[in-house]
Short mmCIF file of C-alpha atoms in Angstrom, two decimals:
data_model
loop_
_atom_site.label_atom_id
_atom_site.label_comp_id
_atom_site.label_asym_id
_atom_site.label_seq_id
_atom_site.Cartn_x
_atom_site.Cartn_y
_atom_site.Cartn_z
CA MET A 1 7.42 -68.09 20.18
CA SER A 2 7.49 -69.33 23.75
CA SER A 3 6.88 -67.17 26.79
CA MET A 4 10.46 -67.73 27.91
CA GLU A 5 11.84 -66.16 24.69
CA VAL A 6 9.57 -63.12 25.08
CA ASP A 7 10.83 -62.52 28.62
CA GLN A 8 14.44 -62.69 27.43
CA GLU A 9 13.82 -60.10 24.70
CA GLY A 10 12.07 -57.76 27.14
CA SER A 11 14.86 -57.97 29.67
CA SER A 12 17.47 -57.27 26.99
CA ALA A 13 15.52 -54.21 25.84
CA GLN A 14 15.45 -52.91 29.40
CA LEU A 15 19.22 -53.35 29.66
CA GLY A 16 19.71 -51.32 26.51
CA PHE A 17 18.06 -48.24 28.03
CA ARG A 18 19.77 -48.44 31.44
CA GLN A 19 21.77 -45.34 32.39
CA MET A 20 25.49 -45.68 32.99
CA ALA A 21 26.96 -44.40 36.26
CA PHE A 22 30.52 -43.06 36.52
CA PRO A 23 32.62 -42.44 39.63
CA PRO A 24 33.16 -38.74 40.45
CA ASP A 25 36.81 -38.69 39.30
CA VAL A 26 35.91 -40.36 35.98
CA LEU A 27 32.98 -37.98 35.40
CA ALA A 28 35.28 -35.01 36.06
CA ARG A 29 37.52 -36.20 33.22
CA ILE A 30 34.75 -37.03 30.75
CA ALA A 31 32.43 -34.06 31.41
CA PRO A 32 34.06 -31.58 33.79
CA ASP A 33 31.34 -28.95 33.30
CA VAL A 34 28.58 -31.41 34.23
CA SER A 35 30.52 -32.57 37.29
CA LEU A 36 31.11 -29.02 38.51
CA GLN A 37 27.53 -27.87 37.90
CA ARG A 38 26.22 -30.87 39.84
CA HIS A 39 28.35 -29.97 42.86
CA LEU A 40 27.54 -26.27 42.69
CA ALA A 41 23.84 -27.11 42.72
CA ILE A 42 24.20 -28.65 46.20
CA GLY A 43 26.50 -25.86 47.46
CA LEU A 44 29.77 -27.81 47.52
CA ARG A 45 32.79 -28.18 45.30
CA PRO A 46 34.17 -31.48 43.95
CA SER A 47 36.87 -31.24 46.65
CA LEU A 48 34.09 -30.85 49.29
CA ARG A 49 35.47 -27.44 50.30
CA GLY A 50 33.46 -24.26 50.58
CA PHE A 51 33.49 -21.72 47.76
CA ASN A 52 35.83 -19.31 49.61
CA GLU A 53 37.83 -21.94 51.50
CA PHE A 54 41.55 -22.44 50.90
CA LYS A 55 43.42 -25.67 51.46
CA PRO A 56 45.68 -25.70 54.54
CA VAL A 57 49.32 -25.00 53.70
CA GLU A 58 52.29 -26.33 55.67
CA ILE A 59 55.63 -24.52 55.30
CA SER A 60 58.92 -25.81 56.64
CA GLU A 61 62.62 -25.38 56.02
CA GLY A 62 63.85 -27.65 53.29
CA GLY A 63 66.92 -28.91 55.11
CA LEU A 64 68.88 -28.87 51.86
CA ASN A 65 71.56 -26.62 53.35
CA ALA A 66 73.23 -29.63 54.96
CA SER A 67 73.70 -31.45 51.64
CA GLY A 68 77.23 -30.08 51.27
CA GLN A 69 79.30 -26.94 51.16
CA ASN A 70 78.69 -24.36 48.45
CA THR A 71 75.53 -26.23 47.40
CA VAL A 72 72.35 -24.61 48.71
CA ALA A 73 72.16 -21.30 50.55
CA GLY A 74 68.47 -21.55 51.52
CA SER A 75 65.54 -23.90 51.03
CA ALA A 76 61.86 -24.41 51.88
CA ILE A 77 59.16 -27.05 51.43
CA VAL A 78 55.47 -26.22 50.96
CA LYS A 79 52.76 -28.86 51.33
CA SER A 80 49.16 -28.35 50.30
CA GLY A 81 46.99 -31.43 49.97
CA ASP A 82 48.85 -33.95 47.84
CA THR A 83 51.02 -31.28 46.20
CA ARG A 84 54.62 -30.78 47.37
CA VAL A 85 56.84 -27.89 46.28
CA VAL A 86 60.56 -27.94 47.09
CA CYS A 87 62.60 -24.76 46.52
CA GLY A 88 66.37 -24.42 46.84
CA ILE A 89 68.37 -21.18 46.54
CA THR A 90 71.86 -21.34 45.07
CA LEU A 91 74.40 -18.55 44.67
CA GLY A 92 76.42 -17.16 41.81
CA VAL A 93 79.08 -14.44 41.84
CA VAL A 94 79.35 -11.66 39.27
CA GLU A 95 81.87 -8.87 38.94
CA GLU A 96 80.44 -5.38 39.07
CA ASN A 97 81.45 -2.79 36.53
CA THR A 98 83.27 0.16 38.01
CA VAL A 99 81.34 3.40 37.53
CA ASP A 100 82.85 6.85 37.46
CA GLN A 101 82.35 8.50 40.86
CA LEU A 102 80.83 11.67 39.37
CA LEU A 103 78.30 9.70 37.32
CA GLU A 104 77.52 7.51 40.32
CA ASN A 105 76.78 10.57 42.48
CA GLU A 106 74.46 12.03 39.83
CA ALA A 107 72.59 8.75 39.52
CA THR A 108 72.25 8.54 43.30
CA ASN A 109 70.75 12.03 43.46
CA GLN A 110 68.23 11.28 40.74
CA GLU A 111 67.09 7.91 42.11
CA THR A 112 65.43 7.40 45.45
CA ASP A 113 65.92 4.34 47.61
CA GLY A 114 62.51 3.02 46.56
CA SER A 115 63.36 3.14 42.86
CA LEU A 116 62.96 -0.17 41.05
CA SER A 117 66.53 0.07 39.71
CA ASN A 118 67.84 -0.36 43.27
CA TYR A 119 66.24 -3.78 43.61
CA THR A 120 66.92 -7.09 41.98
CA SER A 121 65.16 -10.43 41.61
CA VAL A 122 65.78 -14.16 41.64
CA TYR A 123 66.26 -16.31 38.56
CA PRO A 124 63.82 -19.19 39.11
CA VAL A 125 63.54 -22.45 37.21
CA VAL A 126 60.28 -24.35 37.79
CA GLU A 127 60.11 -28.07 37.04
CA ILE A 128 56.87 -30.03 37.36
CA ALA A 129 57.40 -33.74 37.90
CA ARG A 130 55.45 -35.61 35.21
CA GLY A 131 57.38 -38.87 34.97
CA ARG A 132 59.20 -37.80 31.85
CA SER A 133 62.10 -35.58 30.79
CA GLY A 134 62.36 -33.10 27.99
CA ALA A 135 62.12 -29.41 27.21
CA PRO A 136 60.30 -27.10 29.66
CA THR A 137 56.58 -26.83 29.12
CA ASP A 138 54.72 -23.58 28.57
CA GLU A 139 53.34 -23.71 32.10
CA GLU A 140 56.83 -24.05 33.60
CA MET A 141 58.25 -21.16 31.58
CA ILE A 142 55.28 -18.88 32.33
CA LEU A 143 55.54 -19.66 36.05
CA SER A 144 59.28 -18.93 36.09
CA GLN A 145 58.84 -15.59 34.32
CA LYS A 146 55.93 -14.55 36.55
CA LEU A 147 57.88 -15.39 39.72
CA TYR A 148 60.84 -13.32 38.51
CA GLU A 149 58.69 -10.28 37.77
CA THR A 150 56.71 -10.59 41.01
CA ILE A 151 59.83 -10.65 43.20
CA LEU A 152 61.30 -7.70 41.29
CA HIS A 153 58.26 -5.41 41.20
CA ASN A 154 57.39 -6.07 44.84
CA ARG A 155 60.92 -4.93 45.82
CA LEU A 156 61.76 -7.86 48.08
CA VAL A 157 65.53 -8.02 47.46
CA HIS A 158 67.73 -4.90 47.52
CA GLN A 159 70.88 -4.82 45.41
CA ASP A 160 73.01 -3.51 48.28
CA ASP A 161 72.18 -6.59 50.35
CA LEU A 162 73.86 -8.80 47.72
CA LYS A 163 77.16 -6.88 47.59
CA ILE A 164 80.15 -8.87 48.83
CA ILE A 165 82.49 -7.34 51.40
CA VAL A 166 85.69 -9.03 50.25
CA GLY A 167 88.33 -10.00 52.76
CA THR A 168 92.02 -10.81 52.28
CA SER A 169 93.89 -13.90 53.41
CA VAL A 170 97.21 -13.04 55.08
CA ASP A 171 99.37 -15.92 56.37
CA GLY A 172 96.33 -18.16 56.72
CA GLU A 173 94.20 -15.54 58.51
CA VAL A 174 91.26 -13.94 56.72
CA ILE A 175 90.93 -10.21 57.40
CA TYR A 176 87.76 -8.31 56.46
CA PRO A 177 87.57 -4.50 56.14
CA ASP A 178 84.78 -4.30 58.74
CA SER A 179 86.42 -6.70 61.20
CA SER A 180 88.27 -5.84 64.41
CA SER A 181 91.52 -7.56 63.54
CA PRO A 182 94.65 -6.13 65.25
CA LEU A 183 96.47 -6.18 61.89
CA LEU A 184 94.18 -3.46 60.52
CA ASP A 185 95.15 -1.10 63.34
CA SER A 186 98.85 -1.80 63.02
CA ASP A 187 101.35 -0.45 60.53
CA LEU A 188 100.86 -3.58 58.42
CA GLY A 189 97.23 -2.65 57.79
CA GLU A 190 98.19 -0.23 55.03
CA LEU A 191 100.35 -2.87 53.36
CA ILE A 192 97.53 -5.44 53.12
CA SER A 193 96.53 -5.65 49.49
CA LYS A 194 92.88 -4.80 48.93
CA PRO A 195 91.02 -5.96 45.80
CA LYS A 196 90.29 -3.26 43.28
CA LYS A 197 87.22 -5.06 41.99
CA ASN A 198 83.70 -5.37 43.38
CA TRP A 199 81.56 -8.50 43.38
CA SER A 200 77.91 -9.27 44.09
CA TYR A 201 75.87 -12.39 44.60
CA VAL A 202 73.26 -13.59 42.10
CA LEU A 203 70.34 -15.68 43.39
CA TYR A 204 69.06 -18.74 41.55
CA ALA A 205 65.94 -20.66 42.61
CA HIS A 206 65.34 -24.28 41.64
CA ILE A 207 61.69 -25.20 42.24
CA LYS A 208 60.47 -28.80 41.97
CA VAL A 209 56.74 -29.62 42.03
CA PHE A 210 55.37 -33.07 42.87
CA SER A 211 51.74 -34.29 42.50
CA ARG A 212 50.31 -31.26 40.76
CA ALA A 213 46.62 -30.81 41.58
CA GLY A 214 45.77 -27.30 40.35
CA PRO A 215 47.30 -23.88 39.58
CA LEU A 216 50.77 -23.65 41.10
CA PHE A 217 51.66 -19.96 41.34
CA ASP A 218 50.57 -19.51 44.98
CA LEU A 219 52.53 -22.54 46.18
CA CYS A 220 55.65 -21.76 44.13
CA TYR A 221 55.61 -18.13 45.27
CA SER A 222 55.23 -19.15 48.92
CA ALA A 223 58.08 -21.66 48.63
CA LEU A 224 60.33 -19.10 46.94
CA VAL A 225 59.71 -16.33 49.50
CA ASN A 226 60.24 -18.68 52.46
CA ALA A 227 63.42 -20.04 50.89
CA LEU A 228 64.71 -16.47 50.54
CA GLN A 229 63.96 -15.83 54.21
CA ASN A 230 66.04 -18.90 55.11
CA THR A 231 68.93 -17.91 52.83
CA ARG A 232 72.30 -17.13 54.36
CA LEU A 233 75.02 -15.33 52.38
CA PRO A 234 78.58 -16.42 53.20
CA ARG A 235 81.56 -14.09 53.37
CA ALA A 236 84.14 -14.17 50.57
CA PHE A 237 87.90 -13.47 50.46
CA VAL A 238 90.87 -13.56 48.14
CA ASP A 239 94.08 -15.28 49.12
CA ASP A 240 97.33 -13.36 49.49
CA LYS A 241 98.76 -14.82 46.27
CA ALA A 242 95.97 -13.50 44.07
CA THR A 243 96.97 -9.85 44.00
CA ASP A 244 96.53 -7.34 41.24
CA ILE A 245 99.91 -7.85 39.52
CA LYS A 246 100.76 -6.68 36.03
CA ILE A 247 103.33 -8.87 34.30
CA PRO A 248 105.13 -7.20 31.38
CA VAL A 249 105.28 -9.32 28.21
CA ARG A 250 106.81 -8.75 24.81
CA SER A 251 105.61 -10.28 21.58
CA ARG A 252 106.90 -9.38 18.10
CA GLY A 253 108.20 -6.05 19.24
CA ASN A 254 104.97 -5.04 21.02
CA PHE A 255 104.76 -4.53 24.77
CA GLY A 256 101.79 -5.36 26.93
CA HIS A 257 100.75 -6.57 30.35
CA LEU A 258 99.04 -9.70 31.59
CA LYS A 259 96.82 -9.00 34.58
CA GLU A 260 96.45 -11.75 37.13
CA SER A 261 92.88 -12.59 38.04
CA TYR A 262 91.59 -12.85 41.59
CA ASN A 263 90.83 -16.18 43.19
CA LEU A 264 87.61 -15.50 45.12
CA LEU A 265 86.80 -18.06 47.81
CA LEU A 266 83.67 -18.42 49.96
CA ASP A 267 84.00 -18.56 53.72
CA GLN A 268 81.21 -20.88 54.93
CA THR A 269 82.13 -20.33 58.58
CA ILE A 270 80.83 -16.74 58.50
CA SER A 271 77.45 -15.96 56.96
CA ALA A 272 74.58 -13.52 57.37
CA SER A 273 70.85 -13.78 56.68
CA LEU A 274 69.53 -12.27 53.47
CA PRO A 275 67.19 -9.36 54.30
CA VAL A 276 63.80 -9.83 52.62
CA HIS A 277 61.94 -6.51 52.49
CA GLY A 278 58.34 -7.37 53.18
CA ARG A 279 56.14 -10.37 53.79
CA LEU A 280 53.61 -10.97 51.03
CA SER A 281 51.02 -13.66 50.36
CA SER A 282 49.47 -14.64 47.05
CA SER A 283 45.81 -15.70 46.64
CA SER A 284 44.36 -17.07 43.41
CA PHE A 285 40.70 -17.47 42.55
CA GLY A 286 38.59 -18.82 39.72
CA VAL A 287 35.19 -17.56 38.58
CA VAL A 288 32.53 -19.86 37.12
CA SER A 289 28.99 -19.25 35.95
CA TYR A 290 26.17 -21.24 37.53
CA GLU A 291 22.59 -21.30 36.27
CA ALA A 292 20.35 -21.38 39.32
CA GLU A 293 16.87 -22.86 39.08
CA ASP A 294 15.13 -19.74 40.41
CA SER A 295 16.95 -17.35 38.06
CA ASN A 296 17.06 -17.13 34.30
CA GLU A 297 20.44 -15.35 34.29
CA PRO A 298 23.73 -17.09 35.16
CA VAL A 299 25.27 -16.28 38.53
CA SER A 300 29.03 -15.75 38.92
CA ILE A 301 30.56 -17.78 41.75
CA LEU A 302 34.03 -17.16 43.23
CA LEU A 303 36.07 -20.30 43.87
CA ALA A 304 39.21 -19.98 46.00
CA ASP A 305 42.27 -22.13 45.41
CA LEU A 306 41.18 -24.18 42.39
CA GLU A 307 41.69 -27.91 42.66
CA GLY A 308 41.06 -30.77 40.26
CA GLU A 309 40.50 -30.95 36.53
CA ALA A 310 36.83 -29.94 36.72
CA GLU A 311 37.49 -26.61 38.45
CA GLU A 312 40.67 -25.79 36.54
CA SER A 313 39.17 -26.43 33.11
CA CYS A 314 35.81 -24.73 33.77
CA ALA A 315 37.05 -21.63 35.61
CA GLU A 316 38.38 -19.72 32.62
CA SER A 317 38.12 -16.38 34.44
CA LYS A 318 40.84 -16.00 37.07
CA ILE A 319 41.88 -13.44 39.69
CA ASN A 320 45.25 -13.24 41.44
CA VAL A 321 45.90 -10.87 44.36
CA ILE A 322 49.16 -10.30 46.27
CA ALA A 323 48.75 -8.54 49.61
CA SER A 324 51.20 -7.58 52.37
CA ASN A 325 50.89 -8.46 56.04
CA ASP A 326 49.37 -5.03 56.76
CA GLY A 327 46.57 -5.55 54.22
CA GLU A 328 48.11 -3.43 51.45
CA LEU A 329 47.44 -4.64 47.91
CA ARG A 330 50.65 -5.04 45.92
CA HIS A 331 49.40 -6.75 42.78
CA VAL A 332 46.03 -7.56 41.22
CA SER A 333 45.63 -9.42 37.93
CA ILE A 334 42.30 -10.24 36.28
CA VAL A 335 41.91 -12.59 33.33
CA GLY A 336 38.50 -12.60 31.74
CA GLY A 337 37.10 -15.78 30.29
CA GLY A 338 33.81 -17.62 30.13
CA ALA A 339 32.42 -16.17 33.37
CA LEU A 340 31.56 -12.55 34.12
CA ILE A 341 33.65 -10.97 36.90
CA THR A 342 31.23 -8.71 38.71
CA LYS A 343 32.05 -5.98 41.22
CA GLN A 344 30.84 -8.13 44.09
CA VAL A 345 33.06 -11.04 43.00
CA LEU A 346 36.08 -8.74 42.78
CA LYS A 347 35.30 -7.18 46.18
CA ASP A 348 35.07 -10.62 47.79
CA ALA A 349 38.42 -11.64 46.27
CA LEU A 350 40.14 -8.49 47.56
CA ASP A 351 38.67 -8.86 51.05
CA ILE A 352 39.72 -12.50 51.34
CA SER A 353 43.23 -11.68 50.08
CA ARG A 354 43.63 -8.89 52.64
CA MET A 355 42.49 -11.22 55.40
CA ARG A 356 44.93 -13.96 54.34
CA GLY A 357 47.79 -11.45 54.06
CA SER A 358 47.25 -10.12 57.57
CA ASN A 359 47.24 -13.62 59.12
#
C-alpha cells in the first residue's frame, strides 16, 4: 500500500468524526431544548431579548371604517415584530324581549350596577393565516372563547350602552325621542307613531393574524380592546310606512291578524362612540427550568412574551396576568407544566404586569 493511499484513508476517517454545525433557526427546530439551554447559559434568549423584556407593540386605527357603509364600526391594527393582528368590529341588531314592569323593577332592586348580568361581551372569530383554508384549529377556537370570557368578566361593555334609541321618519325627516325637533313640541308630536319594540346592538369581532411568531392572546386582546375604543354606534330609525298595523284576515272561518314588521334602518350620519369601561393590558409569561453549572438543582427562569419555536415548545408552564391602568389585578391564570413556578417567579410576573398596566 502506497503512502498516498494511507493519507487518503486517514483523511476520510477524520471527516467521518467531524461535528455538524446547524444555523440557529435550524437547531431550534431540530432540538429546541438544546437551543434554548445554550442561550440561557450566556444570559440571552434566542430572540436576543432580556428575560423580562417585551417586544415593542405599535397600535393604530385600522382604517377599515372607510371601506363602505354598514360594513365596519371600528377597527385596529397591532404590530409586534413580524406579527400583524387586524381586528374589525361589525354590528348586528337583535330585538329585545319585553319584560313585565313589575318583574323588571324587582330584578333591578336585586341586582347592582356592577352585576355581571348587566354587562355583555363581543363575539370574536380569530383566524390565523397559514396559507390554507379549512375548519378552525383548536388554537383559534380557544383564543376566541378566551377573548369572549375576558371581555365579559372584566365588565368592559355595559348592556345599556348597546340599546338603540329608535327614531321615526316623518315626511323624509328623522325625529328621535331625545332630539330637539319642533315637531315633538307641537300638537303633531303626539300623533307621531313610536315603535313598541326595543332593539339592541350585538358586537362581532373579526380578528386576522399574519406571521404568527408566538402565543397570540396578548396581541389579539390588545387589538380587540383598541377596536372597541374606536367603535362608533350609528343611530337607527323606522320609516313612517312601517307602523304597527294589524290587518284582519279570514281563513276557513277563523279570524286572525297579520302584524306588519318594522323596517329598521341605520343612520350613518349620526353616531356616538361606544363607552369602554376600563383600560386593561394583558401580559403573558413562560417559565423554563435551567440547570446552572454552580447548582445541582434546576432554576426556574421567567421569560416574558415568548417568541419562536424554542421558547414556545420548552416553556410548558405559563402565566397570564391582566391588570388595569391603576395597577389593579383583574385576572391571573397559572398553568403548571415542566417547570416549577416559585413564589419569586410569580411575584416578578405580577410586578411586571402592574408596571405595564400603569404605562
